Short mmCIF file of C-alpha atoms and ligand atoms in Angstrom, two decimals:
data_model
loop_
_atom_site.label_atom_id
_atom_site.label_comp_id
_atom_site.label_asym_id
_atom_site.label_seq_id
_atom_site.Cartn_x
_atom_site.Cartn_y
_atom_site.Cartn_z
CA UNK A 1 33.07 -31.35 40.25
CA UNK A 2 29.90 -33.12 42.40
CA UNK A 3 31.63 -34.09 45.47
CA UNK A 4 28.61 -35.10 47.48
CA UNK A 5 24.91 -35.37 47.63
CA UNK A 6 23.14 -35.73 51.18
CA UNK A 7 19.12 -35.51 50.74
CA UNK A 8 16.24 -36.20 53.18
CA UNK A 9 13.14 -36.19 53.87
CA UNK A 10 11.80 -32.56 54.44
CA UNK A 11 7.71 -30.83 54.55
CA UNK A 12 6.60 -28.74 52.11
CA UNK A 13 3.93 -25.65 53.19
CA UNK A 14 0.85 -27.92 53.06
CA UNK A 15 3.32 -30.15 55.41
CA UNK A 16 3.56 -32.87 52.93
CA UNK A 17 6.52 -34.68 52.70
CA UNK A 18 9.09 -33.52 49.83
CA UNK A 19 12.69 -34.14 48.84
CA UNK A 20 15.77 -31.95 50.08
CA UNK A 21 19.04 -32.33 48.90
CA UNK A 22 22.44 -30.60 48.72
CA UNK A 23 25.33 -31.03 46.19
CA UNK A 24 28.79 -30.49 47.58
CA UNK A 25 31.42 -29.66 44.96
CA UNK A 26 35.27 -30.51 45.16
CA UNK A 27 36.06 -26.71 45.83
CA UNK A 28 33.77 -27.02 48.61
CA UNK A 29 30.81 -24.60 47.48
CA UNK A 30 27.52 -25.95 48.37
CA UNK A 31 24.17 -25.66 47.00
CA UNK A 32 20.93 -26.56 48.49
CA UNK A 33 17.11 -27.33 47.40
CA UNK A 34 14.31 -28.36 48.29
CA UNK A 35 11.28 -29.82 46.19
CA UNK A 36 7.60 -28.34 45.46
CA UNK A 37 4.40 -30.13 44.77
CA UNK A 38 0.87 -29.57 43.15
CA UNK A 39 -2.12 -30.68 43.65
CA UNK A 40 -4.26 -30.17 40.48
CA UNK A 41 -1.29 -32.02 38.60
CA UNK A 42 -1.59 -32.74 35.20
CA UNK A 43 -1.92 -36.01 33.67
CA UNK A 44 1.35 -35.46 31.29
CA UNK A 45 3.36 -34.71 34.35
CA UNK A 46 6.90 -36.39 35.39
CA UNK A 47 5.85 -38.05 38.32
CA UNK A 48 6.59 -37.91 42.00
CA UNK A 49 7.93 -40.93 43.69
CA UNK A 50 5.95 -41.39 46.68
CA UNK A 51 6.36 -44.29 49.18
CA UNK A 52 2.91 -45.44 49.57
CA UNK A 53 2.94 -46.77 53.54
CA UNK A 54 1.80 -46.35 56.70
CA UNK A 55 4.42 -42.70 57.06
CA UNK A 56 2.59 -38.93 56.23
CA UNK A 57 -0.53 -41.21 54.51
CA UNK A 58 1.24 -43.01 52.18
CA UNK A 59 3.05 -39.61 50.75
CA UNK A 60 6.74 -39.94 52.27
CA UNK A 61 9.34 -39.70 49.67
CA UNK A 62 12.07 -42.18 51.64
CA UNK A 63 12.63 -44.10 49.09
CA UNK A 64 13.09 -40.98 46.86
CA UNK A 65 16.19 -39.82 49.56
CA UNK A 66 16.96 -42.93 49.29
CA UNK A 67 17.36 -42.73 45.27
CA UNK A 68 19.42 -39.48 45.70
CA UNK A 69 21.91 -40.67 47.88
CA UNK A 70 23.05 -43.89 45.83
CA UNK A 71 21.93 -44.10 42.17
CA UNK A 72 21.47 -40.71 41.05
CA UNK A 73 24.82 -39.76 43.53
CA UNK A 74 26.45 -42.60 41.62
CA UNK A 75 25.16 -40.76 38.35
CA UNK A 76 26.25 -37.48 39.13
CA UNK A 77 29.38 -38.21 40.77
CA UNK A 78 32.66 -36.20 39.56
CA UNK A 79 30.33 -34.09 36.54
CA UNK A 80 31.13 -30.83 36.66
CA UNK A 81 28.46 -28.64 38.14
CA UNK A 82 28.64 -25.81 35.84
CA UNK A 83 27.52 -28.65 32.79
CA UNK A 84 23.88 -28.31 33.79
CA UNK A 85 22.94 -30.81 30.73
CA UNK A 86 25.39 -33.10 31.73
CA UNK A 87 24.14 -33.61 34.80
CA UNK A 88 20.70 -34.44 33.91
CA UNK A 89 21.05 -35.88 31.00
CA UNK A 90 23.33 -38.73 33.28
CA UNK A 91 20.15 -38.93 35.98
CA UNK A 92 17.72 -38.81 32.57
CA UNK A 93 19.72 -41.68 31.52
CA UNK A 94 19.93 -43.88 34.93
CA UNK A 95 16.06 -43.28 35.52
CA UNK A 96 15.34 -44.54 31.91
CA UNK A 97 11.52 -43.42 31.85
CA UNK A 98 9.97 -40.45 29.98
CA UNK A 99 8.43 -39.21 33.17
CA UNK A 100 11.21 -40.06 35.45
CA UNK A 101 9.01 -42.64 37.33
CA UNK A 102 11.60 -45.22 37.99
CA UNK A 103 13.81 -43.04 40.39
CA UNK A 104 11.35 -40.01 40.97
CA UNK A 105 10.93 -36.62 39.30
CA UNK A 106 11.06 -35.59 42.97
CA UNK A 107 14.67 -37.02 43.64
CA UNK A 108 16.25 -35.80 40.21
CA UNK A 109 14.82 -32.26 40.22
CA UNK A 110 16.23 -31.36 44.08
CA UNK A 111 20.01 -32.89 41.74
CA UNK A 112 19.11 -30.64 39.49
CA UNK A 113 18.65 -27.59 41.10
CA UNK A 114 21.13 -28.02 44.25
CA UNK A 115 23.60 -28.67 40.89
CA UNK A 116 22.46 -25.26 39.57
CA UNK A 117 23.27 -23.29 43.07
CA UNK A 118 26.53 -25.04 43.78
CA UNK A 119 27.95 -24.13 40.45
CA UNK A 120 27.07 -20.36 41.39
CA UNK A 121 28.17 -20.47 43.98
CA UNK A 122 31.56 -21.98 43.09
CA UNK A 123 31.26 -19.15 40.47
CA UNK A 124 30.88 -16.39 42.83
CA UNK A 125 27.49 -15.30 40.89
CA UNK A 126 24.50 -14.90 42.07
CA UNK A 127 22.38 -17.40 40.97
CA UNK A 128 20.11 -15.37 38.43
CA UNK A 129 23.70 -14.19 36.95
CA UNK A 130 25.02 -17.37 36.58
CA UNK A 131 21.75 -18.60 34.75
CA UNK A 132 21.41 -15.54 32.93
CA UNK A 133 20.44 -15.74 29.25
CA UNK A 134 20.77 -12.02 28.92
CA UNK A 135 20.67 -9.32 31.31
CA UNK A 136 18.47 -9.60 34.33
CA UNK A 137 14.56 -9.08 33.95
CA UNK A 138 12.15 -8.48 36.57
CA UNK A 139 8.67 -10.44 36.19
CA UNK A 140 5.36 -8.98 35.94
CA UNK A 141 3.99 -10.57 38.71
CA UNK A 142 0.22 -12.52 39.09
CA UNK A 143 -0.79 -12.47 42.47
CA UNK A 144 -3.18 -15.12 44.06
CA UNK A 145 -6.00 -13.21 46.04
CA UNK A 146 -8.86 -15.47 45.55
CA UNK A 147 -8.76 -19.33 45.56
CA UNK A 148 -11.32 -22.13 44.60
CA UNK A 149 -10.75 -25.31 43.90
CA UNK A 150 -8.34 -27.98 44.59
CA UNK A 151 -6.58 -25.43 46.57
CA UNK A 152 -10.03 -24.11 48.41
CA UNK A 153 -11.87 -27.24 49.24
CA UNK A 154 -13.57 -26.80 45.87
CA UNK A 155 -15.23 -23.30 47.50
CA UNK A 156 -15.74 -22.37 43.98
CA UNK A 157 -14.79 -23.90 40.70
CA UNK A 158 -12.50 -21.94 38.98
CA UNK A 159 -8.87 -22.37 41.05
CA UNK A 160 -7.47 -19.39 40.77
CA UNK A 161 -8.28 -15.30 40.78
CA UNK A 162 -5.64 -13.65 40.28
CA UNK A 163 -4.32 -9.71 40.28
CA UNK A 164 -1.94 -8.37 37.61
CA UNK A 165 -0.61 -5.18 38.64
CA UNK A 166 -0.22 -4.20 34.36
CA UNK A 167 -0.22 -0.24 34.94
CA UNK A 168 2.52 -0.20 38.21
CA UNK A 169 5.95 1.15 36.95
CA UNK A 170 8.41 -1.23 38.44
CA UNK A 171 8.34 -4.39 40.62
CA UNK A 172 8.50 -3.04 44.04
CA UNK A 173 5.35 -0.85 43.10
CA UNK A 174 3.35 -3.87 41.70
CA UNK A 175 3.70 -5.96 44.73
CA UNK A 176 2.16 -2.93 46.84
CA UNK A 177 -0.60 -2.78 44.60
CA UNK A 178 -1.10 -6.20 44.81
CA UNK A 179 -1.14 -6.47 48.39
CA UNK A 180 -3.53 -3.57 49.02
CA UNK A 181 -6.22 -5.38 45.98
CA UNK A 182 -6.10 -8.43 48.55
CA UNK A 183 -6.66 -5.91 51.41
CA UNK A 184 -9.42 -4.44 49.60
CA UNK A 185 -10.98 -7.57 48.32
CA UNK A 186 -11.09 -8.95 52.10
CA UNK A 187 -12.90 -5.82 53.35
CA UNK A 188 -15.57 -6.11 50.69
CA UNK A 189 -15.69 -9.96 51.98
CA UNK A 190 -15.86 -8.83 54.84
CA UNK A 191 -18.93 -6.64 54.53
CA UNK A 192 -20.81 -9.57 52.80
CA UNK A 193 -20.21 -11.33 56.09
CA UNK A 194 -17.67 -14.25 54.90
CA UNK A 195 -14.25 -15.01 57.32
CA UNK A 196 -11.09 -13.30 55.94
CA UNK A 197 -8.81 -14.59 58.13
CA UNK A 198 -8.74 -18.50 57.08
CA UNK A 199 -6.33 -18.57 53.71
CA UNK A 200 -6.03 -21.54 51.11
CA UNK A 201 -3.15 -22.98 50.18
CA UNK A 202 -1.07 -20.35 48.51
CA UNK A 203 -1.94 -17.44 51.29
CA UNK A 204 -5.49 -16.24 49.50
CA UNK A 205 -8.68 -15.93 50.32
CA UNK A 206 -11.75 -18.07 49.83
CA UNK A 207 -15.77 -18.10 50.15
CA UNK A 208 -18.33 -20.28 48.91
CA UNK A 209 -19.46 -17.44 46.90
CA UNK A 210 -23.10 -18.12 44.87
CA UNK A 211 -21.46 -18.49 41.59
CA UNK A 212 -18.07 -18.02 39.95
CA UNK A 213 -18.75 -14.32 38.43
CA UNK A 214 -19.66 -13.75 41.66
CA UNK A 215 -15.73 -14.02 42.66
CA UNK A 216 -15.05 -11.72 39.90
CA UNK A 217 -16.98 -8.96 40.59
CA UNK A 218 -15.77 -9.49 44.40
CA UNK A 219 -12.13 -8.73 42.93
CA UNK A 220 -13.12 -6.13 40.70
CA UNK A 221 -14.91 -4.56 43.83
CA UNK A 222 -11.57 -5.43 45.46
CA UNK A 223 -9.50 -3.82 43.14
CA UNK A 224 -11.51 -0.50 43.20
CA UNK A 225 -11.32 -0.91 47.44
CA UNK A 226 -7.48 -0.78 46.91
CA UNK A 227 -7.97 2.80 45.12
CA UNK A 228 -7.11 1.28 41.64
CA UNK A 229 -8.26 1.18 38.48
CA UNK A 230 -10.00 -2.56 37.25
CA UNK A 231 -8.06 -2.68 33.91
CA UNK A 232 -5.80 0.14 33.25
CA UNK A 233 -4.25 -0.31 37.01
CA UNK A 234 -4.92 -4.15 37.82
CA UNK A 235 -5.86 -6.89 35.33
CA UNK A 236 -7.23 -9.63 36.51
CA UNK A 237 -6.07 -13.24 35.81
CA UNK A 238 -7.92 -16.83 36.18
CA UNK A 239 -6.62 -19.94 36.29
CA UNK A 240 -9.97 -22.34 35.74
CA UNK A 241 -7.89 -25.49 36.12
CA UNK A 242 -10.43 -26.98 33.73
CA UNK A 243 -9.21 -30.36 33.94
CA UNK A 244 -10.43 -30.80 37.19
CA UNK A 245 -13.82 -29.57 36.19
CA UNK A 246 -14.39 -32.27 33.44
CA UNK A 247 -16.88 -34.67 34.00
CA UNK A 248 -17.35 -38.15 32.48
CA UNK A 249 -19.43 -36.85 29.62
CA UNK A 250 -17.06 -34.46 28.71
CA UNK A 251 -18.89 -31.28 29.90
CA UNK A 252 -17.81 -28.82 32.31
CA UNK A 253 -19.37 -28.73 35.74
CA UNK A 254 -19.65 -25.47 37.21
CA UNK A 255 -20.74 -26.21 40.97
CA UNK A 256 -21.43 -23.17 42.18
CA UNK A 257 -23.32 -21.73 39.06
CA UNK A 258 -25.48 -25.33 38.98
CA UNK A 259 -24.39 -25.55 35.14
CA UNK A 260 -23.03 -28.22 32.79
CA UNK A 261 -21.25 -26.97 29.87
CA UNK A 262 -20.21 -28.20 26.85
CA UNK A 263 -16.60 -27.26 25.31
CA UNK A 264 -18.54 -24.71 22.98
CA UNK A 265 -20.72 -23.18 25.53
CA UNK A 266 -18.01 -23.67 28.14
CA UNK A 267 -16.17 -20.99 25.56
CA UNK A 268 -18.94 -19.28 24.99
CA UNK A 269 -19.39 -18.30 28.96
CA UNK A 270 -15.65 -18.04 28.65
CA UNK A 271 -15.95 -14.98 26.20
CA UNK A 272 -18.73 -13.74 28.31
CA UNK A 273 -16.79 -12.96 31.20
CA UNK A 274 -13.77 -11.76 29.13
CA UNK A 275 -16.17 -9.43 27.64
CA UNK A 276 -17.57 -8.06 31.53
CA UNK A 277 -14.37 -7.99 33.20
CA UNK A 278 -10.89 -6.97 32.74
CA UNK A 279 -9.48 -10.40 32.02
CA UNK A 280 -6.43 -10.21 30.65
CA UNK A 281 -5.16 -13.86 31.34
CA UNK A 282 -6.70 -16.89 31.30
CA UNK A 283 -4.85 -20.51 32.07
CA UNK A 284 -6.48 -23.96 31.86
CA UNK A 285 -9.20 -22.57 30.14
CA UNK A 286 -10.12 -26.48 28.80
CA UNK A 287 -8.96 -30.06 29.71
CA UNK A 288 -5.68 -31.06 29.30
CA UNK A 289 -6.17 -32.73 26.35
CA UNK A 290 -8.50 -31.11 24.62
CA UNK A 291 -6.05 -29.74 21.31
CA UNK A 292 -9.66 -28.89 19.25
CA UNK A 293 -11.48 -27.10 22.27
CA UNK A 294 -8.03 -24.50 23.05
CA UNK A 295 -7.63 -23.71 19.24
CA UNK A 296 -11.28 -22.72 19.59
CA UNK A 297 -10.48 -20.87 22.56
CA UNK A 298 -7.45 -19.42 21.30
CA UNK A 299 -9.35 -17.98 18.09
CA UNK A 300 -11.98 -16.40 19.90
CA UNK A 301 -10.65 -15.37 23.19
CA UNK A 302 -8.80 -12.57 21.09
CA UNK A 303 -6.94 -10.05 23.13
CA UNK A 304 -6.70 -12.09 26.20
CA UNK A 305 -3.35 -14.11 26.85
CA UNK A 306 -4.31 -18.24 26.38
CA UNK A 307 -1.98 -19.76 28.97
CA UNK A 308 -1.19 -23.37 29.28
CA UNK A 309 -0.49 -25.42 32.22
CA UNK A 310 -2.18 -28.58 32.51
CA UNK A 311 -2.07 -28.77 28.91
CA UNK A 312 1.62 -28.20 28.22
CA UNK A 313 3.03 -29.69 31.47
CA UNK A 314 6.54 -27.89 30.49
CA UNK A 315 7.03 -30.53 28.53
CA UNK A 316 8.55 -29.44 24.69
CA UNK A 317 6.61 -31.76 22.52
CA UNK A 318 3.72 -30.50 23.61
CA UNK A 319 4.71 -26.96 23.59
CA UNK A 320 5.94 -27.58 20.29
CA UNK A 321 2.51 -29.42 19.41
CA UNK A 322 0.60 -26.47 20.26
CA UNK A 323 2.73 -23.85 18.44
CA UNK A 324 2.05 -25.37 15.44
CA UNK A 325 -1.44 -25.79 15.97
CA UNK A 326 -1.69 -22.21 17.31
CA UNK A 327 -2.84 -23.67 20.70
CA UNK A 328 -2.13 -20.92 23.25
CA UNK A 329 -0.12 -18.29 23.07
CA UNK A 330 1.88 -18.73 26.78
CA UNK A 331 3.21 -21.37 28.29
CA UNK A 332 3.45 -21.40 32.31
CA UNK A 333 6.97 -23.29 33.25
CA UNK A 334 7.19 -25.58 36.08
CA UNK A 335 10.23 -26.85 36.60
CA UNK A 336 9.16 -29.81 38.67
CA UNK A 337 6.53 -30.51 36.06
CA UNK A 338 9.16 -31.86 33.59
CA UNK A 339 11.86 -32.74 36.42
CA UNK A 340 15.29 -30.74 35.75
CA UNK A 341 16.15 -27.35 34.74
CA UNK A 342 17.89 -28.12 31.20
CA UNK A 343 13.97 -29.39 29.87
CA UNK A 344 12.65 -26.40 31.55
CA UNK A 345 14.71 -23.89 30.48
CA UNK A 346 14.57 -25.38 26.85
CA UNK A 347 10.80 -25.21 27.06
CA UNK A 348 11.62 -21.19 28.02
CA UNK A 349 13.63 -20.85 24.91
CA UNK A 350 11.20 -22.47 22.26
CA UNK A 351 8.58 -20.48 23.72
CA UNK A 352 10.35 -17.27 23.20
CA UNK A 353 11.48 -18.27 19.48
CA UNK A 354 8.09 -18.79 18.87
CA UNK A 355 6.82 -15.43 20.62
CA UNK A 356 4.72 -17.12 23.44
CA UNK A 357 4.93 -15.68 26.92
CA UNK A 358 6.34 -17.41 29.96
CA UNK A 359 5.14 -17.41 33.05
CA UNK A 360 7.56 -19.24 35.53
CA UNK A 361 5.51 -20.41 38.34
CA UNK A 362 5.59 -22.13 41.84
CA UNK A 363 3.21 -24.94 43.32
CA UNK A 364 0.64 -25.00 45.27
CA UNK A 365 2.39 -27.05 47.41
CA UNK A 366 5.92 -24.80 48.38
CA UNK A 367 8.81 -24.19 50.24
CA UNK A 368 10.91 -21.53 51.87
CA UNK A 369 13.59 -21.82 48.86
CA UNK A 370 13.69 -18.85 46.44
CA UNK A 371 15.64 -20.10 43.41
CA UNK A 372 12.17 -19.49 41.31
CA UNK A 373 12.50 -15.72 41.52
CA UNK A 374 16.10 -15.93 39.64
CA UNK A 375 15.45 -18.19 36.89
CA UNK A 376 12.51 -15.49 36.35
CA UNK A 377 15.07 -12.72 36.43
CA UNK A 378 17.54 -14.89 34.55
CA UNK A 379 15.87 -16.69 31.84
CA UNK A 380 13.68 -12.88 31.04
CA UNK A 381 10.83 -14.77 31.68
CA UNK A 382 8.76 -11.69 31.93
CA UNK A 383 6.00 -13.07 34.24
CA UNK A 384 6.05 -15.11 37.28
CA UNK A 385 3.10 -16.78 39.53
CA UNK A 386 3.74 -17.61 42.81
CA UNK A 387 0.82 -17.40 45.07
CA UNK A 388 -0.66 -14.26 47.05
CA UNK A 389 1.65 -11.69 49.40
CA UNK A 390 1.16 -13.20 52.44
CA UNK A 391 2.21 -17.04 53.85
CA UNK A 392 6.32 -17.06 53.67
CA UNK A 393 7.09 -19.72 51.31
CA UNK A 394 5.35 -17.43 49.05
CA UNK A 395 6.70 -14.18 50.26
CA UNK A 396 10.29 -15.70 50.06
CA UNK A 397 10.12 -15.39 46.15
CA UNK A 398 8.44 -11.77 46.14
CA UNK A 399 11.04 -11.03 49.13
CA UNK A 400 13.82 -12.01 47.10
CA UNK A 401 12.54 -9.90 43.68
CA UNK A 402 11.99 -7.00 46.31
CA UNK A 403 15.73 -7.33 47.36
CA UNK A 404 17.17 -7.45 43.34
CA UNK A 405 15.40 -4.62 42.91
CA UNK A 406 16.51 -2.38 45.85
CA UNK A 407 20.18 -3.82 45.24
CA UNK A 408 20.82 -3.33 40.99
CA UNK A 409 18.36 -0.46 41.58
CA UNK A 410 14.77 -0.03 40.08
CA UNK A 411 16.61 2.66 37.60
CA UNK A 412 18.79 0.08 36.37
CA UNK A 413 17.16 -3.28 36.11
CA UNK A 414 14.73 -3.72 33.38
CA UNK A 415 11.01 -4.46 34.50
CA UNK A 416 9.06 -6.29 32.20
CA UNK A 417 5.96 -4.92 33.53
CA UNK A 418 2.47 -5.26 31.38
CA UNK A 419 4.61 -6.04 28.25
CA UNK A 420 5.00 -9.13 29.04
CA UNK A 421 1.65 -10.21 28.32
CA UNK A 422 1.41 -12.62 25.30
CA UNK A 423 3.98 -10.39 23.30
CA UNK A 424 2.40 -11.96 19.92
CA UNK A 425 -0.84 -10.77 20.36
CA UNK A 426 -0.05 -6.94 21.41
P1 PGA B 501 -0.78 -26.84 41.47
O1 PGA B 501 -1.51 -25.51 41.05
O2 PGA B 501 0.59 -26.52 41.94
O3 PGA B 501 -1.67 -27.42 42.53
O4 PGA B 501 -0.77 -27.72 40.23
C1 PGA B 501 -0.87 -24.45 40.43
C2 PGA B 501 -1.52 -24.15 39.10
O5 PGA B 501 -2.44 -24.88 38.67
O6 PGA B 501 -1.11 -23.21 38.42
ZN1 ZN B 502 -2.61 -23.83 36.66
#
């Protein structure tokens, strides 16, 4: 049963203020978490509470601590930790908001998740045991190597370039691979006279490269570099964060290509560059709320997984929404999008009934906690996005995959390698 609850005030790796918190059970066991952050957040997003004066810029989370420590303690108090829905269904219930505004998504997802490790512990399971929903799966990982926007200073537009290691045979393998495409991809920056050493915010690299194909042919160069194969080896992966690209007239501005799109030619150069390169993801493709423009997408982008972020926000109506609208066909799961693990890991579920992939990412704004890598193990995600191999509150998921792997043995642990890619459309 929840003993006690102690949170405070700690930074996340862009040294913003987040909430930390640990959950103290009667027998004693502990568990302990602390809270990530984005920073191209959607608009259907529970939201952070953030206190808004003259501390960190207006971003400390005080009165979040603040919330943990009384009302959501009060909430929580003698609820057994291993009744994951009980417990946030009771902090659902004090916060009264859909977006858990009131008290802070912040403040009831480090409950949440401290919950989730105390009750392993108390179990004597390792975490990704005691959450499994079958036996444990290692993710295909996406590796960050080239960054743009939000989390770039806007050096390019699209946010994300990312490597998919589809043709290495276990986990251990693809997160070599995808440290020697980075490698590669900074040498042949390198030689077109940009800095390598600077990184963005989740550890890759960045250049205010002429245009955004430009970036892709930089990481198929990359890839090649690395002594791999651009498709059958290493996919590549973009997250265009659209959202952020939308201007007031409802086109797409593409900075660094000096272009304003419309949703149909916005596809259109879409399909283009699925057609020249070996995309075989592609997340945020259009705003957040356009439903018409992703079916669009959807239908024509054939082949390629559709992932949504922005658009779903791990939240299940919307998932649900764009199931039966065939919107998508993978969902990326946030946990602190949506604010505890039980609407998280029921957004995991409906997406496997309904055969879309799941990719169970961090923020752009982390920490040094590794929970993330076992709910991907755990839940069988079968995909996970955390960010490029270097920076350590990046490496400390990888790390922890790495170690699963070396301990249940890569013979004996299922990897969900390239398989995991949009399983309805293979
Ligand atoms: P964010 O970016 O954490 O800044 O929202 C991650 C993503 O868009 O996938
Ligand atoms: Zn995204």
């Amino acid at each position: 049963k929840i003993k006690s609850v102690l949170a405070w005030e700690a930074l996340d790796s862009r040294g913003t203020p987040t909430v930390a918190c640990q959950v103290t059970l009667s027998d004693g066991s502990c568990g302990e978490a602390t809270v990530p952050a984005g920073a191209s957040t959607g608009r259907h997003e529970a939201k952070e509470l953030r206190d808004g004066d003259h501390r960190y810029e207006g971003r400390g989370v005080g009165k979040a601590v603040a919330n943990v420590n009384t009302v959501l303690f009060e909430a929580v108090r003698g609820l057994s930790a291993d009744d994951q829905h009980a417990v946030d269904s009771a902090m659902r219930a004090e916060d009264g908001t859909s977006d858990l505004s009131k008290l802070g998504a912040n403040a009831v997802l480090a409950i949440s998740i401290a919950t989730a490790l105390a009750s392993a512990n108390s179990r004597g399971l390792p975490l990704y045991q005691s959450e499994a929903l079958g036996e444990p799966l290692l993710p295909l990982p996406m590796v960050n190597i080239i960054s743009g926007g939000a989390h770039a200073g806007r050096s390019i537009d699209v946010q994300d370039f990312l490597a998919v290691p589809v043709g290495a045979r276990r986990f251990s393998e693809a997160i070599e691979w995808a440290a020697r495409v980075r490698a590669g991809t900074a040498e042949e920056l390198s030689s077109q006279g940009w800095p390598t050493s600077l990184v963005a915010d989740e550890g890759g690299l960045s250049a205010t490269l002429p245009s955004n194909r430009s970036a892709l042919d930089l990481l198929v160069k990359g890839i090649e570099r690395a002594g791999l194969r651009p498709g059958s080896d290493v996919g590549i992966a973009i997250d265009i964060a659209a959202t952020q690209l939308l201007a007031t007239d409802g086109r797409y501005h593409l900075a660094a290509d000096e272009r304003h799109l419309g949703p149909e030619e916005f596809i259109d150069e879409l399909h283009d560059w699925c057609r020249h390169y070996p995309i075989v993801s592609l997340e945020d493709a259009l705003g957040e709320d356009d439903w018409d423009g992703w079916a669009e997408a959807t239908k024509r982008l054939q082949g390629v997984q559709i992932l949504g972020d922005d658009l779903f926000t791990t939240h299940i109506k919307r998932l649900q929404r764009g199931i039966d609208e065939s919107v998508a066909n993978a969902v990326l799961v946030k946990p602190n999008q949506i604010g505890t693990l039980t609407d998280a890991l029921d957004v995991v579920k409906l997406a496997q009934r309904a055969g879309y992939a799941t990719v169970l990412s961090a923020r752009s704004g982390e920490t040094e906690d590794n929970w993330l890598a076992d709910f991907a193990v755990g839940w069988r995600t079968g995909q996970i996005k955390v960010g490029s191999t270097m920076r350590s509150e990046r490496t400390a998921k990888w790390n922890r995959l790495l170690r699963l792997e070396a301990e249940l043995g890569a013979d004996n642990i299922e990897y969900a390698g390239a398989a995991a890619i949009t399983p309805s459309i293979q």
